[in-house]
Amino acid sequence: MTADDERLTRAIAAIDAANADDPNTIVVPEPGRPSGVTRPKELAHAELMTAWVTRLRPDASDALLLAARAHHIRRWVVPRPSYPEGRAGYLRWRRDLHERHAADVGAILDEVGYDAATIARVQDIVRKRNLTRDPDVQVLEDALCLVFIETQFAELTAKLDRPKMIDVVRKTLKKMSAEGRALALTLPMPADDRTLIEEAIRE
């Protein structure tokens, strides 16, 4: 293992340790466990993000891998209800989260010995600066949307009526690249859910 590989491993371990404290949980697939396994939500989310990023970009840079792992680091400490309801409150919450995530991962990367340029690059990806113009940020966004479909789609489908769900899917797909949208249709899902995604793509 090279020094760079060792540093990347230590950084990911530190990010995972921070996310392991998440009191919220999610059930994720696991080989040999038909009903899945319950994991801390942000820890599982980060692992799924890493898997999608490496699939979308097999030659992903360390900066992109670190951003994928830390994009929601300790997200639960700033819950949505702590901000006003409505779109303005939501946008402020999301903006503040991006800054907090960037600061948290920056502190970890500094501690394990990354240089200022790499830290700044990771933080820019976490903040999703220049989406659609920065290929790394687009890969991160594609991975985020794929994880959303993978882990939250069925739950939302049960809660929302069809027109509202199509609107949610349409907004999600709009943020994705053509490759990301194609991958979304390869995910295992009930036929009705697949039809819903196909309908949203056509509109």
mmCIF file of C-alpha atoms in Angstrom:
data_model
loop_
_atom_site.group_PDB
_atom_site.id
_atom_site.type_symbol
_atom_site.label_atom_id
_atom_site.label_comp_id
_atom_site.label_asym_id
_atom_site.label_seq_id
_atom_site.Cartn_x
_atom_site.Cartn_y
_atom_site.Cartn_z
ATOM 1 C CA MET A 1 0.000 0.000 0.000
ATOM 2 C CA THR A 2 1.393 3.392 -0.986
ATOM 3 C CA ALA A 3 1.478 6.373 1.354
ATOM 4 C CA ASP A 4 -1.382 7.945 -0.633
ATOM 5 C CA ASP A 5 -3.464 4.770 -0.344
ATOM 6 C CA GLU A 6 -2.798 4.572 3.382
ATOM 7 C CA ARG A 7 -3.850 8.192 3.860
ATOM 8 C CA LEU A 8 -7.046 7.626 1.851
ATOM 9 C CA THR A 9 -7.847 4.564 3.974
ATOM 10 C CA ARG A 10 -7.357 6.533 7.194
ATOM 11 C CA ALA A 11 -9.514 9.397 5.938
ATOM 12 C CA ILE A 12 -12.362 7.081 4.948
ATOM 13 C CA ALA A 13 -12.145 5.298 8.306
ATOM 14 C CA ALA A 14 -12.413 8.646 10.108
ATOM 15 C CA ILE A 15 -15.408 9.698 8.001
ATOM 16 C CA ASP A 16 -17.081 6.343 8.646
ATOM 17 C CA ALA A 17 -16.447 6.664 12.376
ATOM 18 C CA ALA A 18 -18.173 10.059 12.357
ATOM 19 C CA ASN A 19 -21.170 8.666 10.457
ATOM 20 C CA ALA A 20 -21.419 5.534 12.611
ATOM 21 C CA ASP A 21 -22.938 7.672 15.387
ATOM 22 C CA ASP A 22 -26.082 8.335 13.334
ATOM 23 C CA PRO A 23 -29.104 7.452 15.515
ATOM 24 C CA ASN A 24 -31.233 7.078 12.377
ATOM 25 C CA THR A 25 -31.152 3.722 10.622
ATOM 26 C CA ILE A 26 -31.897 2.305 7.201
ATOM 27 C CA VAL A 27 -32.321 -1.235 5.908
ATOM 28 C CA VAL A 28 -29.918 -2.036 3.077
ATOM 29 C CA PRO A 29 -29.488 -5.172 0.962
ATOM 30 C CA GLU A 30 -26.878 -7.720 2.005
ATOM 31 C CA PRO A 31 -25.986 -11.019 0.315
ATOM 32 C CA GLY A 32 -27.561 -13.950 2.134
ATOM 33 C CA ARG A 33 -29.938 -11.690 4.087
ATOM 34 C CA PRO A 34 -33.244 -11.530 2.147
ATOM 35 C CA SER A 35 -34.696 -8.950 4.510
ATOM 36 C CA GLY A 36 -31.549 -6.818 4.422
ATOM 37 C CA VAL A 37 -29.615 -5.450 7.369
ATOM 38 C CA THR A 38 -30.198 -2.362 9.523
ATOM 39 C CA ARG A 39 -27.333 0.147 9.489
ATOM 40 C CA PRO A 40 -26.727 3.718 10.675
ATOM 41 C CA LYS A 41 -28.308 5.729 7.866
ATOM 42 C CA GLU A 42 -25.468 8.065 6.891
ATOM 43 C CA LEU A 43 -22.849 5.322 7.206
ATOM 44 C CA ALA A 44 -24.817 3.072 4.847
ATOM 45 C CA HIS A 45 -25.594 6.010 2.571
ATOM 46 C CA ALA A 46 -21.887 6.858 2.289
ATOM 47 C CA GLU A 47 -20.982 3.265 1.446
ATOM 48 C CA LEU A 48 -23.657 3.139 -1.267
ATOM 49 C CA MET A 49 -22.404 6.463 -2.628
ATOM 50 C CA THR A 50 -18.872 5.099 -2.866
ATOM 51 C CA ALA A 51 -20.127 2.022 -4.714
ATOM 52 C CA TRP A 52 -22.021 4.100 -7.265
ATOM 53 C CA VAL A 53 -19.185 6.584 -7.776
ATOM 54 C CA THR A 54 -16.699 3.794 -8.469
ATOM 55 C CA ARG A 55 -19.171 2.258 -10.920
ATOM 56 C CA LEU A 56 -19.790 5.568 -12.680
ATOM 57 C CA ARG A 57 -16.126 6.567 -12.604
ATOM 58 C CA PRO A 58 -13.786 3.543 -12.194
ATOM 59 C CA ASP A 59 -10.794 5.906 -12.247
ATOM 60 C CA ALA A 60 -12.280 8.318 -9.687
ATOM 61 C CA SER A 61 -9.796 10.639 -8.027
ATOM 62 C CA ASP A 62 -9.184 10.488 -4.291
ATOM 63 C CA ALA A 63 -10.938 13.862 -4.018
ATOM 64 C CA LEU A 64 -14.109 12.484 -5.615
ATOM 65 C CA LEU A 65 -14.025 9.321 -3.489
ATOM 66 C CA LEU A 66 -13.607 11.381 -0.323
ATOM 67 C CA ALA A 67 -16.408 13.754 -1.305
ATOM 68 C CA ALA A 68 -18.712 10.802 -1.969
ATOM 69 C CA ARG A 69 -17.909 9.321 1.424
ATOM 70 C CA ALA A 70 -18.388 12.605 3.294
ATOM 71 C CA HIS A 71 -21.143 14.346 1.330
ATOM 72 C CA HIS A 72 -23.650 13.912 4.216
ATOM 73 C CA ILE A 73 -21.204 13.611 7.110
ATOM 74 C CA ARG A 74 -23.078 13.893 10.439
ATOM 75 C CA ARG A 75 -26.114 15.248 8.598
ATOM 76 C CA TRP A 76 -28.472 14.319 11.433
ATOM 77 C CA VAL A 77 -27.076 16.988 13.765
ATOM 78 C CA VAL A 78 -28.868 19.675 11.711
ATOM 79 C CA PRO A 79 -32.416 18.322 11.250
ATOM 80 C CA ARG A 80 -34.748 19.893 8.709
ATOM 81 C CA PRO A 81 -37.341 20.869 11.405
ATOM 82 C CA SER A 82 -34.743 23.182 12.961
ATOM 83 C CA TYR A 83 -35.343 25.547 10.010
ATOM 84 C CA PRO A 84 -38.560 27.298 8.928
ATOM 85 C CA GLU A 85 -41.027 25.411 6.765
ATOM 86 C CA GLY A 86 -41.315 26.263 3.085
ATOM 87 C CA ARG A 87 -38.905 26.520 0.194
ATOM 88 C CA ALA A 88 -36.858 29.409 1.612
ATOM 89 C CA GLY A 89 -36.269 27.505 4.850
ATOM 90 C CA TYR A 90 -35.408 24.358 2.925
ATOM 91 C CA LEU A 91 -32.871 26.136 0.726
ATOM 92 C CA ARG A 92 -31.216 27.775 3.728
ATOM 93 C CA TRP A 93 -31.049 24.420 5.535
ATOM 94 C CA ARG A 94 -29.500 22.759 2.501
ATOM 95 C CA ARG A 95 -26.970 25.566 2.007
ATOM 96 C CA ASP A 96 -25.946 25.499 5.658
ATOM 97 C CA LEU A 97 -25.605 21.709 5.522
ATOM 98 C CA HIS A 98 -23.274 21.936 2.532
ATOM 99 C CA GLU A 99 -21.076 24.347 4.441
ATOM 100 C CA ARG A 100 -21.112 22.194 7.572
ATOM 101 C CA HIS A 101 -20.283 19.040 5.629
ATOM 102 C CA ALA A 102 -17.450 20.858 3.865
ATOM 103 C CA ALA A 103 -16.051 22.101 7.180
ATOM 104 C CA ASP A 104 -16.321 18.690 8.858
ATOM 105 C CA VAL A 105 -14.585 16.796 6.064
ATOM 106 C CA GLY A 106 -11.989 19.557 5.779
ATOM 107 C CA ALA A 107 -11.039 19.093 9.429
ATOM 108 C CA ILE A 108 -10.691 15.323 8.985
ATOM 109 C CA LEU A 109 -8.593 15.632 5.834
ATOM 110 C CA ASP A 110 -6.316 18.189 7.449
ATOM 111 C CA GLU A 111 -5.810 15.886 10.416
ATOM 112 C CA VAL A 112 -4.771 12.930 8.242
ATOM 113 C CA GLY A 113 -2.356 15.053 6.222
ATOM 114 C CA TYR A 114 -4.001 16.158 2.983
ATOM 115 C CA ASP A 115 -2.741 19.352 1.353
ATOM 116 C CA ALA A 116 -4.845 22.502 1.138
ATOM 117 C CA ALA A 117 -5.552 22.110 -2.589
ATOM 118 C CA THR A 118 -6.975 18.601 -2.182
ATOM 119 C CA ILE A 119 -9.071 19.664 0.804
ATOM 120 C CA ALA A 120 -10.475 22.617 -1.163
ATOM 121 C CA ARG A 121 -11.280 20.338 -4.100
ATOM 122 C CA VAL A 122 -13.141 17.858 -1.886
ATOM 123 C CA GLN A 123 -15.060 20.722 -0.286
ATOM 124 C CA ASP A 124 -16.071 22.130 -3.684
ATOM 125 C CA ILE A 125 -17.459 18.739 -4.734
ATOM 126 C CA VAL A 126 -19.311 18.353 -1.425
ATOM 127 C CA ARG A 127 -20.830 21.812 -1.942
ATOM 128 C CA LYS A 128 -21.809 20.688 -5.473
ATOM 129 C CA ARG A 129 -20.313 23.768 -7.041
ATOM 130 C CA ASN A 130 -20.645 24.015 -10.829
ATOM 131 C CA LEU A 131 -23.090 21.135 -11.190
ATOM 132 C CA THR A 132 -23.372 20.142 -14.900
ATOM 133 C CA ARG A 133 -20.070 21.929 -15.645
ATOM 134 C CA ASP A 134 -17.823 19.962 -13.279
ATOM 135 C CA PRO A 135 -17.738 16.253 -14.249
ATOM 136 C CA ASP A 136 -16.895 15.179 -10.683
ATOM 137 C CA VAL A 137 -19.840 17.095 -9.237
ATOM 138 C CA GLN A 138 -22.127 15.532 -11.853
ATOM 139 C CA VAL A 139 -20.909 12.049 -10.891
ATOM 140 C CA LEU A 140 -21.631 12.856 -7.236
ATOM 141 C CA GLU A 141 -25.130 14.067 -8.151
ATOM 142 C CA ASP A 142 -25.809 10.966 -10.243
ATOM 143 C CA ALA A 143 -24.734 8.770 -7.333
ATOM 144 C CA LEU A 144 -26.937 10.727 -4.922
ATOM 145 C CA CYS A 145 -29.971 10.284 -7.152
ATOM 146 C CA LEU A 146 -29.281 6.577 -7.652
ATOM 147 C CA VAL A 147 -28.978 6.029 -3.900
ATOM 148 C CA PHE A 148 -32.239 7.938 -3.430
ATOM 149 C CA ILE A 149 -34.021 5.654 -5.908
ATOM 150 C CA GLU A 150 -32.378 2.612 -4.343
ATOM 151 C CA THR A 151 -33.250 3.400 -0.729
ATOM 152 C CA GLN A 152 -36.191 5.843 -0.571
ATOM 153 C CA PHE A 153 -38.203 5.386 -3.754
ATOM 154 C CA ALA A 154 -40.514 2.636 -2.500
ATOM 155 C CA GLU A 155 -41.271 4.503 0.735
ATOM 156 C CA LEU A 156 -42.146 7.703 -1.128
ATOM 157 C CA THR A 157 -44.284 5.831 -3.640
ATOM 158 C CA ALA A 158 -46.374 4.515 -0.756
ATOM 159 C CA LYS A 159 -46.856 8.033 0.661
ATOM 160 C CA LEU A 160 -47.442 10.191 -2.430
ATOM 161 C CA ASP A 161 -50.107 10.075 -5.105
ATOM 162 C CA ARG A 162 -48.975 9.309 -8.648
ATOM 163 C CA PRO A 163 -48.885 12.892 -10.061
ATOM 164 C CA LYS A 164 -46.814 14.090 -7.087
ATOM 165 C CA MET A 165 -44.487 11.108 -7.352
ATOM 166 C CA ILE A 166 -43.961 11.700 -11.058
ATOM 167 C CA ASP A 167 -43.052 15.303 -10.235
ATOM 168 C CA VAL A 168 -40.493 14.115 -7.655
ATOM 169 C CA VAL A 169 -39.004 11.653 -10.144
ATOM 170 C CA ARG A 170 -38.928 14.258 -12.912
ATOM 171 C CA LYS A 171 -37.018 16.697 -10.702
ATOM 172 C CA THR A 172 -34.605 13.936 -9.694
ATOM 173 C CA LEU A 173 -33.962 12.825 -13.262
ATOM 174 C CA LYS A 174 -33.431 16.426 -14.373
ATOM 175 C CA LYS A 175 -30.343 16.595 -12.151
ATOM 176 C CA MET A 176 -28.853 13.422 -13.618
ATOM 177 C CA SER A 177 -26.669 12.796 -16.648
ATOM 178 C CA ALA A 178 -27.857 10.547 -19.471
ATOM 179 C CA GLU A 179 -25.673 7.766 -18.055
ATOM 180 C CA GLY A 180 -27.183 8.193 -14.611
ATOM 181 C CA ARG A 181 -30.734 8.064 -15.969
ATOM 182 C CA ALA A 182 -29.931 4.896 -17.906
ATOM 183 C CA LEU A 183 -28.516 3.279 -14.766
ATOM 184 C CA ALA A 184 -31.650 4.200 -12.824
ATOM 185 C CA LEU A 185 -33.648 1.938 -15.114
ATOM 186 C CA THR A 186 -31.328 -0.998 -14.383
ATOM 187 C CA LEU A 187 -32.142 -0.979 -10.663
ATOM 188 C CA PRO A 188 -34.306 -3.844 -9.394
ATOM 189 C CA MET A 189 -37.776 -2.506 -8.627
ATOM 190 C CA PRO A 190 -41.458 -3.395 -8.987
ATOM 191 C CA ALA A 191 -42.883 -3.037 -12.490
ATOM 192 C CA ASP A 192 -45.143 -0.149 -11.410
ATOM 193 C CA ASP A 193 -42.156 1.826 -10.108
ATOM 194 C CA ARG A 194 -40.214 1.232 -13.322
ATOM 195 C CA THR A 195 -43.205 2.388 -15.355
ATOM 196 C CA LEU A 196 -43.387 5.538 -13.227
ATOM 197 C CA ILE A 197 -39.725 6.350 -13.926
ATOM 198 C CA GLU A 198 -40.157 5.664 -17.635
ATOM 199 C CA GLU A 199 -43.195 7.963 -17.679
ATOM 200 C CA ALA A 200 -41.234 10.723 -15.944
ATOM 201 C CA ILE A 201 -38.394 10.361 -18.474
ATOM 202 C CA ARG A 202 -40.820 10.759 -21.382
ATOM 203 C CA GLU A 203 -42.402 13.946 -20.033
#
